[in-house]
Coordinates of C-alpha atoms in Angstrom, one line a residue:
M1061 CA -36.9 1.1 -25.9
K1062 CA -35.0 0.9 -22.3
K1063 CA -33.0 -2.2 -23.9
Y1064 CA -32.2 -0.1 -27.0
C1065 CA -30.9 2.9 -24.8
A1066 CA -28.9 0.6 -22.8
K1067 CA -27.0 -0.7 -26.0
L1068 CA -26.9 2.7 -27.6
F1069 CA -25.4 4.1 -24.1
I1070 CA -23.1 1.2 -24.1
F1071 CA -22.1 1.7 -27.8
F1072 CA -21.0 5.3 -27.0
F1073 CA -19.4 4.4 -23.6
I1074 CA -17.2 1.9 -25.5
L1075 CA -16.2 4.8 -27.9
L1076 CA -15.7 7.5 -25.2
I1077 CA -13.5 5.4 -23.0
A1078 CA -11.0 5.2 -25.7
S1079 CA -10.9 9.0 -26.4
N1080 CA -10.1 9.8 -22.7
A1081 CA -6.8 8.5 -22.0
I1082 CA -3.3 8.6 -23.4
A1083 CA -4.3 5.4 -24.9
Q1084 CA -6.3 2.4 -23.9
A1085 CA -3.4 0.2 -23.5
E1086 CA -1.8 3.2 -21.4
K1087 CA -4.9 4.1 -19.6
K1088 CA -4.5 1.8 -16.7
T1089 CA -1.7 2.4 -14.2
L1090 CA 1.5 0.1 -14.5
F1091 CA 1.7 -1.3 -11.1
K1092 CA -0.4 -3.5 -9.2
K1093 CA -0.9 -3.5 -5.7
V1094 CA 1.7 -6.3 -4.2
K1095 CA 0.6 -7.9 -1.2
G1096 CA 4.1 -8.8 0.1
A1097 CA 5.9 -8.5 3.4
A1098 CA 5.9 -4.9 3.4
D1099 CA 2.2 -4.4 2.8
L1100 CA 1.5 -6.9 5.6
A1101 CA 3.6 -4.9 7.8
E1102 CA 1.9 -1.5 6.6
E1103 CA -1.6 -3.0 7.0
K1104 CA -0.7 -4.2 10.8
A1105 CA 0.4 -0.6 11.3
A1106 CA -2.7 0.7 9.8
E1107 CA -4.9 -1.8 12.2
V1108 CA -3.3 -0.3 15.2
K1109 CA -4.4 3.1 13.8
K1110 CA -8.2 2.2 13.9
E1111 CA -9.0 4.8 16.3
A1112 CA -8.1 7.4 13.4
V1113 CA -10.1 5.4 10.9
E1114 CA -13.1 5.9 12.9
G1115 CA -12.4 9.5 13.4
E1116 CA -11.7 9.2 17.3
V1117 CA -8.5 10.4 17.0
A1118 CA -5.8 11.6 14.3
A1119 CA -3.0 8.9 15.0
A1120 CA 0.2 10.9 13.8
K1121 CA 2.4 13.1 15.3
G1122 CA 1.6 16.7 15.2
V1123 CA -1.6 15.9 13.0
P1124 CA -3.3 19.2 11.5
S1125 CA -7.2 19.6 11.9
K1126 CA -7.5 18.8 7.9
I1127 CA -5.8 15.3 8.5
S1128 CA -8.1 14.7 11.7
A1129 CA -11.0 15.4 9.5
I1130 CA -10.2 12.7 7.0
N1131 CA -12.3 10.1 8.7
I1132 CA -13.3 6.5 6.4
P1133 CA -15.0 3.9 7.9
E1134 CA -13.1 0.8 8.3
E1135 CA -15.4 -1.3 5.8
F1136 CA -14.1 1.0 3.0
G1137 CA -10.5 1.4 3.6
I1138 CA -7.6 2.0 6.4
V1139 CA -5.0 4.7 7.2
K1140 CA -1.9 3.5 6.5
D1141 CA 0.3 6.8 7.1
S1142 CA -0.1 10.5 7.7
Y1143 CA 2.4 13.4 8.2
K1144 CA 1.8 17.0 9.2
G1145 CA 3.7 19.5 6.9
V1146 CA 3.7 23.1 6.9
G1147 CA 0.7 25.1 5.5
D1148 CA -2.8 24.1 4.5
K1149 CA -2.3 21.8 1.6
L1150 CA -3.2 18.2 2.0
I1151 CA -3.1 15.3 -0.4
V1152 CA -4.9 12.2 0.2
H1153 CA -3.2 9.3 -1.6
I1154 CA -5.3 6.2 -2.0
Q1155 CA -3.4 3.3 -3.2
D1156 CA -4.7 2.0 -6.2
A1157 CA -5.5 -2.0 -6.5
H1158 CA -5.9 -1.8 -10.4
C1159 CA -9.0 -3.5 -12.1
N1160 CA -9.7 -5.3 -8.3
Y1161 CA -13.5 -4.6 -8.4
E1162 CA -13.8 -4.7 -4.4
A1163 CA -11.1 -2.2 -4.2
Q1164 CA -12.3 0.2 -7.0
T1165 CA -15.8 0.1 -5.3
N1166 CA -14.3 1.0 -1.8
I1167 CA -12.1 3.8 -3.4
Y1168 CA -15.1 5.2 -4.8
Q1169 CA -16.7 4.9 -1.6
M1170 CA -14.0 6.6 0.2
I1171 CA -13.8 9.4 -2.2
K1172 CA -17.6 10.0 -2.2
I1173 CA -17.4 10.4 1.8
M1174 CA -14.5 13.0 1.2
S1175 CA -16.3 14.8 -1.1
E1176 CA -19.3 15.1 1.3
K1177 CA -17.5 15.8 4.5
N1178 CA -14.5 17.3 3.3
N1179 CA -15.4 19.4 0.0
L1180 CA -13.0 17.4 -2.2
R1181 CA -13.3 18.4 -5.7
L1182 CA -9.9 17.6 -7.4
I1183 CA -9.2 13.8 -8.0
T1184 CA -5.5 13.2 -9.8
V1185 CA -4.9 9.7 -11.1
E1186 CA -1.8 8.0 -12.8
G1187 CA -2.2 6.4 -16.2
S1188 CA -3.7 9.7 -18.0
E1189 CA -2.4 13.1 -18.9
G1190 CA -4.5 16.1 -18.7
V1191 CA -8.3 16.6 -17.9
I1192 CA -10.4 13.3 -18.1
D1193 CA -13.8 14.5 -19.2
T1194 CA -16.7 12.0 -18.2
T1195 CA -19.4 14.6 -19.2
P1196 CA -20.5 12.5 -22.0
F1197 CA -21.2 9.6 -19.9
A1198 CA -22.6 11.3 -16.7
S1199 CA -25.2 13.4 -18.8
F1200 CA -26.8 10.4 -19.9
P1201 CA -30.3 10.9 -19.0
D1202 CA -31.3 7.2 -17.4
Q1203 CA -29.7 7.1 -14.0
K1204 CA -30.6 3.5 -13.6
I1205 CA -29.1 2.4 -16.9
K1206 CA -26.3 4.6 -16.4
T1207 CA -25.4 3.2 -13.1
E1208 CA -25.8 -0.5 -14.0
V1209 CA -23.7 0.0 -17.5
A1210 CA -20.8 1.9 -15.5
E1211 CA -20.7 -0.8 -12.8
Y1212 CA -20.4 -3.5 -15.6
F1213 CA -17.7 -1.5 -17.1
M1214 CA -15.9 -1.0 -13.5
K1215 CA -16.2 -5.1 -13.0
K1216 CA -14.4 -5.5 -16.2
G1217 CA -11.7 -3.3 -15.4
R1218 CA -12.4 -0.7 -18.0
I1219 CA -13.2 2.0 -15.6
T1220 CA -11.9 3.0 -12.2
G1221 CA -13.4 4.0 -9.1
P1222 CA -12.9 7.5 -9.5
E1223 CA -14.7 7.5 -13.1
Y1224 CA -17.4 5.5 -11.7
L1225 CA -18.1 8.3 -9.1
C1226 CA -17.9 11.1 -12.0
I1227 CA -20.0 9.3 -14.1
T1228 CA -22.9 8.4 -11.6
G1229 CA -22.6 10.9 -8.9
D1230 CA -24.2 14.3 -8.4
V1231 CA -20.8 16.3 -7.7
K1232 CA -18.9 18.0 -10.4
F1233 CA -15.1 16.8 -10.0
D1234 CA -11.9 17.6 -11.7
L1235 CA -10.7 14.2 -12.7
F1236 CA -7.1 14.8 -13.7
G1237 CA -4.6 12.8 -15.4
I1238 CA -1.0 13.6 -13.7
E1239 CA 1.2 11.7 -16.0
N1240 CA 3.9 13.0 -18.4
R1241 CA 2.9 11.0 -21.4
E1242 CA 6.8 10.7 -22.6
M1243 CA 7.8 9.2 -19.4
Y1244 CA 4.8 7.0 -19.1
V1245 CA 5.3 5.5 -22.5
K1246 CA 8.9 4.6 -22.0
N1247 CA 7.6 3.1 -18.5
L1248 CA 4.8 1.1 -20.3
D1249 CA 7.4 0.2 -23.2
A1250 CA 10.1 -1.2 -20.7
F1251 CA 7.2 -3.1 -19.0
K1252 CA 6.4 -4.7 -22.3
K1253 CA 9.8 -5.4 -22.9
T1254 CA 9.9 -7.8 -19.7
M1255 CA 7.1 -9.6 -20.8
P1256 CA 8.7 -12.0 -23.2
N1257 CA 11.3 -13.0 -20.6
R1258 CA 9.4 -13.7 -17.3
P1259 CA 8.1 -17.2 -18.2
K1260 CA 11.9 -18.0 -18.7
F1261 CA 12.4 -17.1 -15.0
E1262 CA 9.6 -19.3 -13.5
P1263 CA 11.2 -22.6 -13.6
A1264 CA 14.5 -21.8 -13.0
V1265 CA 13.7 -19.6 -9.6
K1266 CA 11.2 -22.6 -8.7
E1267 CA 14.1 -25.2 -9.0
F1268 CA 16.8 -23.2 -7.0
L1269 CA 14.1 -22.6 -4.4
N1270 CA 13.2 -26.3 -4.3
V1271 CA 16.9 -27.0 -3.8
I1272 CA 17.5 -24.5 -1.3
G1273 CA 14.4 -25.8 0.7
E1274 CA 16.0 -29.3 0.7
L1275 CA 19.3 -27.9 2.0
K1276 CA 17.9 -26.2 5.0
P1277 CA 17.3 -29.0 7.1
K1278 CA 20.7 -30.5 6.3
I1279 CA 22.8 -27.4 7.1
F1280 CA 20.5 -25.2 9.3
S1281 CA 20.7 -25.8 13.1
K1282 CA 17.4 -26.3 14.8
E1283 CA 17.0 -22.8 16.0
L1284 CA 17.9 -21.2 12.5
L1285 CA 15.1 -23.7 11.1
T1286 CA 12.5 -22.1 13.8
L1287 CA 13.4 -18.6 12.8
D1288 CA 13.2 -19.5 9.0
S1289 CA 9.8 -21.0 9.5
K1290 CA 8.5 -18.1 11.2
L1291 CA 9.8 -15.7 8.7
E1292 CA 8.3 -18.1 6.0
A1293 CA 4.8 -17.6 7.6
Y1294 CA 5.3 -14.0 8.2
E1295 CA 6.2 -13.4 4.5
K1296 CA 3.2 -15.8 3.5
G1297 CA 0.8 -14.0 5.7
T1298 CA 0.0 -16.8 8.0
L1299 CA 1.6 -15.1 10.9
G1300 CA 0.8 -11.4 11.7
F1301 CA 3.3 -8.7 11.6
S1302 CA 3.0 -8.0 15.4
D1303 CA 3.3 -11.7 16.5
Y1304 CA 6.3 -12.0 14.3
C1305 CA 7.9 -8.7 15.8
A1306 CA 6.8 -10.1 19.2
Y1307 CA 8.6 -13.4 18.5
L1308 CA 11.9 -11.6 17.0
I1309 CA 12.3 -9.5 19.9
D1310 CA 12.2 -12.1 22.4
L1311 CA 14.5 -14.2 20.5
A1312 CA 16.7 -11.3 20.1
K1313 CA 16.9 -11.0 23.9
S1314 CA 17.3 -14.8 24.4
Q1315 CA 20.2 -14.5 22.1
K1316 CA 21.5 -11.3 24.0
V1317 CA 21.1 -8.8 21.2
D1318 CA 21.2 -5.5 22.3
I1319 CA 17.6 -4.3 21.2
A1320 CA 18.0 -0.7 22.5
K1321 CA 18.7 0.6 19.1
F1322 CA 15.5 -1.0 17.7
K1323 CA 13.3 1.6 19.2
N1324 CA 10.5 1.5 16.6
M1325 CA 10.3 -2.3 16.9
Q1326 CA 10.1 -2.1 20.5
N1327 CA 7.5 0.8 20.3
F1328 CA 5.4 -1.3 17.7
S1329 CA 5.5 -4.4 20.1
T1330 CA 4.3 -2.3 23.2
V1331 CA 1.5 -0.9 21.0
S1332 CA 0.5 -4.2 19.7
K1333 CA 0.3 -5.7 23.5
L1334 CA -1.9 -2.6 24.9
E1335 CA -4.2 -2.9 21.7
G1336 CA -5.5 -6.0 23.3
S1337 CA -6.3 -4.7 26.8
I1338 CA -7.9 -1.4 25.8
D1339 CA -11.9 -1.0 25.5
F1340 CA -11.6 1.8 22.7
K1341 CA -15.4 2.4 23.2
K1342 CA -15.1 3.1 26.9
V1343 CA -11.8 5.6 26.1
D1344 CA -14.0 8.8 25.4
K1345 CA -16.5 8.1 28.6
E1346 CA -13.4 7.8 30.8
R1347 CA -12.1 10.8 29.5
N1348 CA -14.9 12.9 30.1
D1349 CA -15.5 11.2 33.6
I1350 CA -11.9 12.2 34.6
L1351 CA -12.2 15.6 33.1
E1352 CA -15.2 16.2 35.3
S1353 CA -13.3 14.9 38.4
I1354 CA -10.2 17.2 37.4
S1355 CA -12.3 20.4 36.9
A1356 CA -13.5 20.6 40.6
K1357 CA -9.8 20.7 41.7
L1358 CA -8.5 23.2 39.3
S1359 CA -7.6 27.0 39.9
K1360 CA -8.8 29.3 37.4
R1361 CA -5.5 29.5 35.6
D1362 CA -5.3 25.7 35.3
R1363 CA -9.0 25.7 33.9
S1364 CA -8.0 28.4 31.2
E1365 CA -5.0 26.0 30.3
L1366 CA -7.1 22.9 30.2
V1367 CA -9.5 24.7 27.8
V1368 CA -6.7 25.9 25.5
K1369 CA -5.1 22.3 25.6
T1370 CA -8.5 20.7 24.6
T1371 CA -9.1 23.4 21.7
N1372 CA -5.6 22.6 20.3
Y1373 CA -6.4 18.5 20.7
K1374 CA -9.7 19.0 18.8
N1375 CA -8.1 21.3 16.2
G1376 CA -5.4 18.7 15.6
K1377 CA -2.5 21.1 17.2
L1378 CA -1.9 18.5 19.8
T1379 CA -1.8 14.7 19.3
S1380 CA -3.7 12.5 20.9
G1381 CA -0.7 11.1 23.2
E1382 CA 0.3 14.6 24.3
Y1383 CA -3.1 15.4 25.0
H1384 CA -4.2 12.4 26.9
S1385 CA -0.7 12.4 28.8
Y1386 CA -1.5 15.8 29.8
I1387 CA -4.8 14.8 31.3
V1388 CA -3.3 11.9 33.0
N1389 CA -0.6 14.0 34.8
L1390 CA -3.1 16.8 35.5
A1391 CA -5.1 14.1 37.2
K1392 CA -2.2 12.6 39.2
G1393 CA -1.2 16.1 40.3
R1394 CA -4.7 16.4 41.9
K1395 CA -4.4 13.0 43.8
I1396 CA -6.9 11.4 41.4
D1397 CA -6.5 7.6 41.2
V1398 CA -5.8 7.3 37.7
G1399 CA -6.5 3.3 38.1
E1400 CA -10.2 3.8 38.0
F1401 CA -9.7 4.9 34.4
K1402 CA -7.7 2.0 33.3
N1403 CA -9.0 2.3 29.3
L1404 CA -7.9 5.7 29.4
D1405 CA -4.6 5.1 31.0
A1406 CA -3.9 2.2 28.7
Y1407 CA -4.9 4.3 25.7
T1408 CA -2.4 7.1 26.8
G1409 CA 0.6 4.7 27.0
Y1410 CA -0.6 3.1 23.7
M1411 CA -0.7 6.5 21.7
I1412 CA 2.7 8.0 23.1
A1413 CA 4.3 4.6 21.8
Y1414 CA 2.4 4.5 18.7
E1415 CA 3.4 8.5 18.0
D1416 CA 6.8 7.6 18.5
I1417 CA 7.2 5.0 15.7
D1418 CA 8.7 6.1 12.5
H1419 CA 7.0 3.7 10.0
D1420 CA 9.7 4.6 7.7
I1421 CA 12.0 3.0 9.2
L1422 CA 10.1 0.3 11.0
L1423 CA 10.6 -2.5 8.4
K1424 CA 14.2 -1.6 8.0
E1425 CA 14.6 -2.0 11.7
K1426 CA 12.9 -5.6 11.5
E1427 CA 15.3 -6.6 8.9
E1428 CA 18.2 -5.0 10.7
L1429 CA 17.2 -7.0 13.9
E1430 CA 16.7 -10.4 11.8
S1431 CA 20.0 -10.0 10.6
A1432 CA 21.4 -9.2 14.1
V1433 CA 19.8 -12.3 15.5
K1434 CA 21.1 -14.9 12.6
D1435 CA 24.6 -13.4 13.1
T1436 CA 24.6 -14.9 16.7
M1437 CA 23.2 -18.3 15.5
Y1438 CA 25.0 -18.8 12.4
Q1439 CA 27.6 -21.9 13.6
N1440 CA 29.6 -21.9 10.0
T1441 CA 30.0 -20.1 6.6
E1442 CA 27.6 -22.7 5.1
Q1443 CA 24.7 -21.6 7.1
K1444 CA 25.3 -17.9 6.4
T1445 CA 25.8 -19.0 2.7
L1446 CA 22.6 -20.6 2.4
D1447 CA 20.6 -18.2 4.2
D1448 CA 21.9 -15.2 1.9
M1449 CA 21.5 -17.4 -1.3
N1450 CA 17.6 -18.1 -0.2
K1451 CA 17.1 -14.4 0.4
V1452 CA 18.5 -13.3 -3.2
M1453 CA 16.5 -15.9 -4.8
K1454 CA 13.1 -14.9 -3.1
T1455 CA 14.1 -11.3 -4.2
I1456 CA 14.6 -12.5 -7.7
E1457 CA 11.2 -14.0 -7.7
R1458 CA 9.8 -10.8 -6.9
Y1459 CA 12.0 -9.4 -9.3
Y1460 CA 10.9 -11.2 -12.2
K1461 CA 7.3 -11.0 -11.1
L1462 CA 7.3 -7.0 -11.1
E1463 CA 6.5 -7.4 -7.4
M1464 CA 9.4 -5.4 -5.8
S1465 CA 8.9 -3.2 -3.1
R1466 CA 11.3 0.0 -2.6
D1467 CA 13.1 -2.1 0.1
D1468 CA 13.6 -4.9 -2.4
L1469 CA 15.2 -2.4 -5.0
E1470 CA 17.4 -1.0 -2.5
F1471 CA 18.6 -4.7 -1.6
Y1472 CA 19.2 -5.5 -5.3
E1473 CA 21.3 -2.3 -5.9
K1474 CA 23.4 -2.9 -2.8
Y1475 CA 24.1 -6.7 -3.6
K1476 CA 23.8 -6.6 -7.3
S1477 CA 26.7 -9.0 -7.7
L1478 CA 24.9 -11.7 -6.2
F1479 CA 22.0 -11.6 -8.5
S1480 CA 23.7 -14.1 -11.0
F1481 CA 22.0 -17.4 -11.9
A1482 CA 25.8 -18.5 -12.9
K1483 CA 26.7 -18.0 -9.1
F1484 CA 23.7 -19.7 -8.2
I1485 CA 24.7 -22.8 -10.5
A1486 CA 28.1 -23.1 -8.7
F1487 CA 26.6 -22.9 -5.4
V1488 CA 24.0 -25.8 -6.1
G1489 CA 26.7 -27.7 -7.9
T1490 CA 28.7 -27.5 -4.8
Y1491 CA 26.0 -27.9 -2.1
A1492 CA 23.6 -30.4 -3.6
H1493 CA 26.4 -32.7 -4.5
K1494 CA 27.7 -32.6 -0.9
Y1495 CA 24.5 -33.4 0.5
S1496 CA 23.1 -35.9 -2.3
I1497 CA 20.3 -33.7 -3.6
N1498 CA 18.9 -34.3 -6.9
Y1499 CA 18.1 -31.3 -9.0
N1500 CA 17.3 -30.4 -12.5
I1501 CA 18.4 -27.0 -13.5
P1502 CA 16.7 -25.8 -17.0
S1503 CA 19.1 -25.6 -19.7
G1504 CA 20.5 -22.1 -20.6
V1505 CA 19.6 -20.6 -17.2
V1506 CA 22.8 -18.6 -17.2
E1507 CA 21.4 -16.6 -20.3
L1508 CA 19.0 -15.1 -17.8
D1509 CA 21.6 -12.9 -16.4
A1510 CA 21.4 -10.8 -19.4
Y1511 CA 17.7 -9.8 -18.8
F1512 CA 18.1 -8.3 -15.7
K1513 CA 19.1 -4.8 -17.1
D1514 CA 15.5 -5.1 -18.9
F1515 CA 13.8 -5.1 -15.4
E1516 CA 16.1 -2.5 -14.2
E1517 CA 14.9 -0.2 -16.7
Y1518 CA 11.5 -0.5 -16.0
Y1519 CA 11.9 -0.1 -12.3
E1520 CA 14.1 3.2 -13.0
F1521 CA 11.2 4.7 -15.0
A1522 CA 8.8 3.7 -12.4
K1523 CA 10.7 5.6 -9.9
Q1524 CA 11.3 8.6 -12.0
R1525 CA 7.6 8.8 -12.1
D1526 CA 7.1 9.6 -8.6
N1527 CA 8.2 13.3 -9.0
I1528 CA 6.1 14.0 -12.0
L1529 CA 3.0 12.4 -10.1
V1530 CA 3.5 14.6 -7.2
D1531 CA 4.5 18.0 -8.8
N1532 CA 1.4 17.7 -11.4
T1533 CA -0.8 17.3 -8.7
L1534 CA 0.6 20.2 -6.8
K1535 CA 0.3 22.2 -9.9
R1536 CA -3.2 21.1 -10.6
M1537 CA -4.0 22.3 -6.9
A1538 CA -2.7 25.6 -7.6
E1539 CA -4.5 25.9 -10.9
D1540 CA -8.0 24.9 -9.2
N1541 CA -7.0 27.1 -6.1
T1542 CA -7.7 24.2 -3.7
N1543 CA -5.8 23.0 -1.0
I1544 CA -7.2 19.3 -0.9
A1545 CA -6.7 16.7 -3.3
V1546 CA -7.0 12.8 -3.6
M1547 CA -4.3 11.3 -5.5
V1548 CA -5.1 7.6 -6.7
C1549 CA -1.9 5.8 -7.8
G1550 CA -0.5 2.3 -7.3
G1551 CA 1.1 1.3 -4.1
F1552 CA 4.6 1.0 -5.6
H1553 CA 4.7 4.8 -5.5
T1554 CA 3.8 5.1 -2.0
Q1555 CA 7.2 5.5 -0.4
G1556 CA 8.8 7.7 -3.1
M1557 CA 5.9 10.0 -3.3
M1558 CA 5.5 10.4 0.5
R1559 CA 9.2 11.0 0.9
I1560 CA 9.0 13.9 -2.0
L1561 CA 5.8 15.1 -0.2
K1562 CA 7.7 15.3 3.2
E1563 CA 10.7 17.1 1.6
K1564 CA 8.3 19.6 0.4
K1565 CA 6.5 19.8 3.7
V1566 CA 3.0 19.0 2.4
S1567 CA 0.9 17.1 4.7
Y1568 CA -0.7 13.7 3.6
V1569 CA -2.8 10.7 4.5
V1570 CA -2.1 7.5 2.8
L1571 CA -5.5 5.3 2.6
A1572 CA -5.8 1.6 1.3
P1573 CA -9.0 0.2 0.0
R1574 CA -10.3 -2.5 2.0
I1575 CA -9.6 -5.7 -0.1
T1576 CA -11.0 -8.9 1.4
K1577 CA -10.5 -11.4 -1.4
E1578 CA -8.4 -11.7 -4.4
D1579 CA -10.1 -11.4 -8.0
P1580 CA -9.0 -14.6 -10.2
N1581 CA -10.2 -12.8 -13.1
N1582 CA -8.3 -9.5 -12.8
P1583 CA -8.0 -8.2 -16.5
Y1584 CA -5.3 -5.8 -15.5
L1585 CA -2.7 -7.3 -17.6
D1586 CA -4.9 -8.0 -20.7
I1587 CA -5.8 -4.2 -20.6
L1588 CA -2.3 -3.0 -20.0
L1589 CA -1.1 -5.0 -22.9
G1590 CA -3.9 -3.9 -25.1
R1591 CA -5.6 -7.3 -25.4
T1592 CA -9.2 -7.0 -26.8
S1593 CA -12.0 -8.9 -25.5
A1594 CA -15.8 -9.5 -26.6
F1595 CA -18.7 -8.0 -24.6
D1596 CA -20.8 -10.7 -26.0
D1597 CA -21.9 -11.7 -22.4
L1598 CA -23.5 -8.5 -22.0
F1599 CA -26.2 -9.4 -24.5
E1600 CA -26.3 -13.1 -23.4
G1601 CA -29.9 -14.3 -23.8
E1602 CA -31.1 -11.3 -25.9
E1603 CA -31.9 -11.4 -29.5
T1604 CA -30.2 -8.3 -31.0
E1605 CA -29.2 -7.3 -34.9
T1606 CA -26.4 -5.1 -33.7
E1607 CA -23.1 -6.5 -32.4
V1608 CA -20.9 -4.4 -30.3
A1609 CA -17.4 -4.8 -31.4
P1610 CA -14.7 -4.8 -28.7
A1611 CA -13.0 -1.3 -28.1
E1612 CA -9.6 -1.0 -29.8
A1613 CA -6.7 0.6 -28.3
P1614 CA -6.6 4.1 -30.0
A1615 CA -3.7 6.0 -30.8
A1616 CA -2.4 8.4 -28.4
K1617 CA -3.9 11.9 -28.8

């Protein structure tokens, strides 16, 4: 009987999945999370914020109490950014990693924690429009079967972490799609339009990068080769962002580059160095001990001020750096040896430096410092030309793979004239011949220049959706009369959406689900393109008279 119930539930599950979205092919979001250079940098910045993740501090300047209350265990996710706006609205943006089972499980866990601790009830998601009704799934009476089947579908990429929570949990959520159907379909159509052309880019890009790789030791100086190898290691993830920053700053100093204007890079380097010297577990104890020492030496007025400062810190009106700096200075003014509280003292400097980092421009400073250092190292125009062509070709590689970051897009828009295979053929023809390098560029490669416009259209629609996703989330918050919402969208949208929220002065926290391994069987692309797959393995080893047909992509409703 239980097997029959499971099969019956699965059958209805498949049918009802189809009816809940704009369309099955449109149900999943368009943009996978890309682990490129920008993400690696952001992850390192998030690691520096681990105190905030563990709930001990709110590591952002002027963080309000609501943001301080968003405490997520590091095993499930990391805080990537936060901002204090005006008013009491708070949006928690979780960066989606589409169809990755580990990521979806951790998204489920993060939202579940927030529902219990922060009274969260509104979850908005991209890829759908309007109310997503999971009641038919959630009302299935057998909890064990319901949970097992829902988990199976999440593993297959057919439902998401938020949907899994709404189906299996006890709390009633408002799960709401924040797309505009017309714009979403345009973006999806633009995505599909790029698909036939993407394989044409791969062999050409691979061959051009091979030629560039062979030219480097023939044209670059030893110093440029070392810098290039460090940059390659950073981009591949084998060299951490903090280590790369430290190397770059030291190199800049040796090249006599004025680093005074790269304030965020310097602060990040300081934070990274201090982090290793602090025992974070001892900070709370040392703070309590120094407060006890101070208290006996305070006047009644100073004691009242300390109470106010402490209350403001706990309520999020003072940042961690501001509060701990106040305590340390208070102790020094009372002739207390701060050296006895070395972890607290180091932590204070750590937080002051961290809170002074503008993460929006940190990566831009890194690139500007790279350029400034390289400018001092180029010995001739050949070296600069080769380096420029290398950067452009790597950007083209991310471009056709649809893995561009917002910074990549800015670079493309600024130097669009360089994105030409005709120019690369001329470049290779000149330098490969000069340095006796054999190459085999695929025929018809110049025709690829005509396809750039298709990718441009895709990215343009994607950017336009940022405003739609934010506006529809804020609108739904007003309709639900709630001041807190989780917004689950792909990481491509993060920079644009957070810029919009800042302009609107709405507080936000950005969370990324913990991902420890890549999913080689990720079905994201198949689902997005509406490719069907059989569910035969669900019944493997069982005798059954009923076959469950693959779910078809329904017409939009």
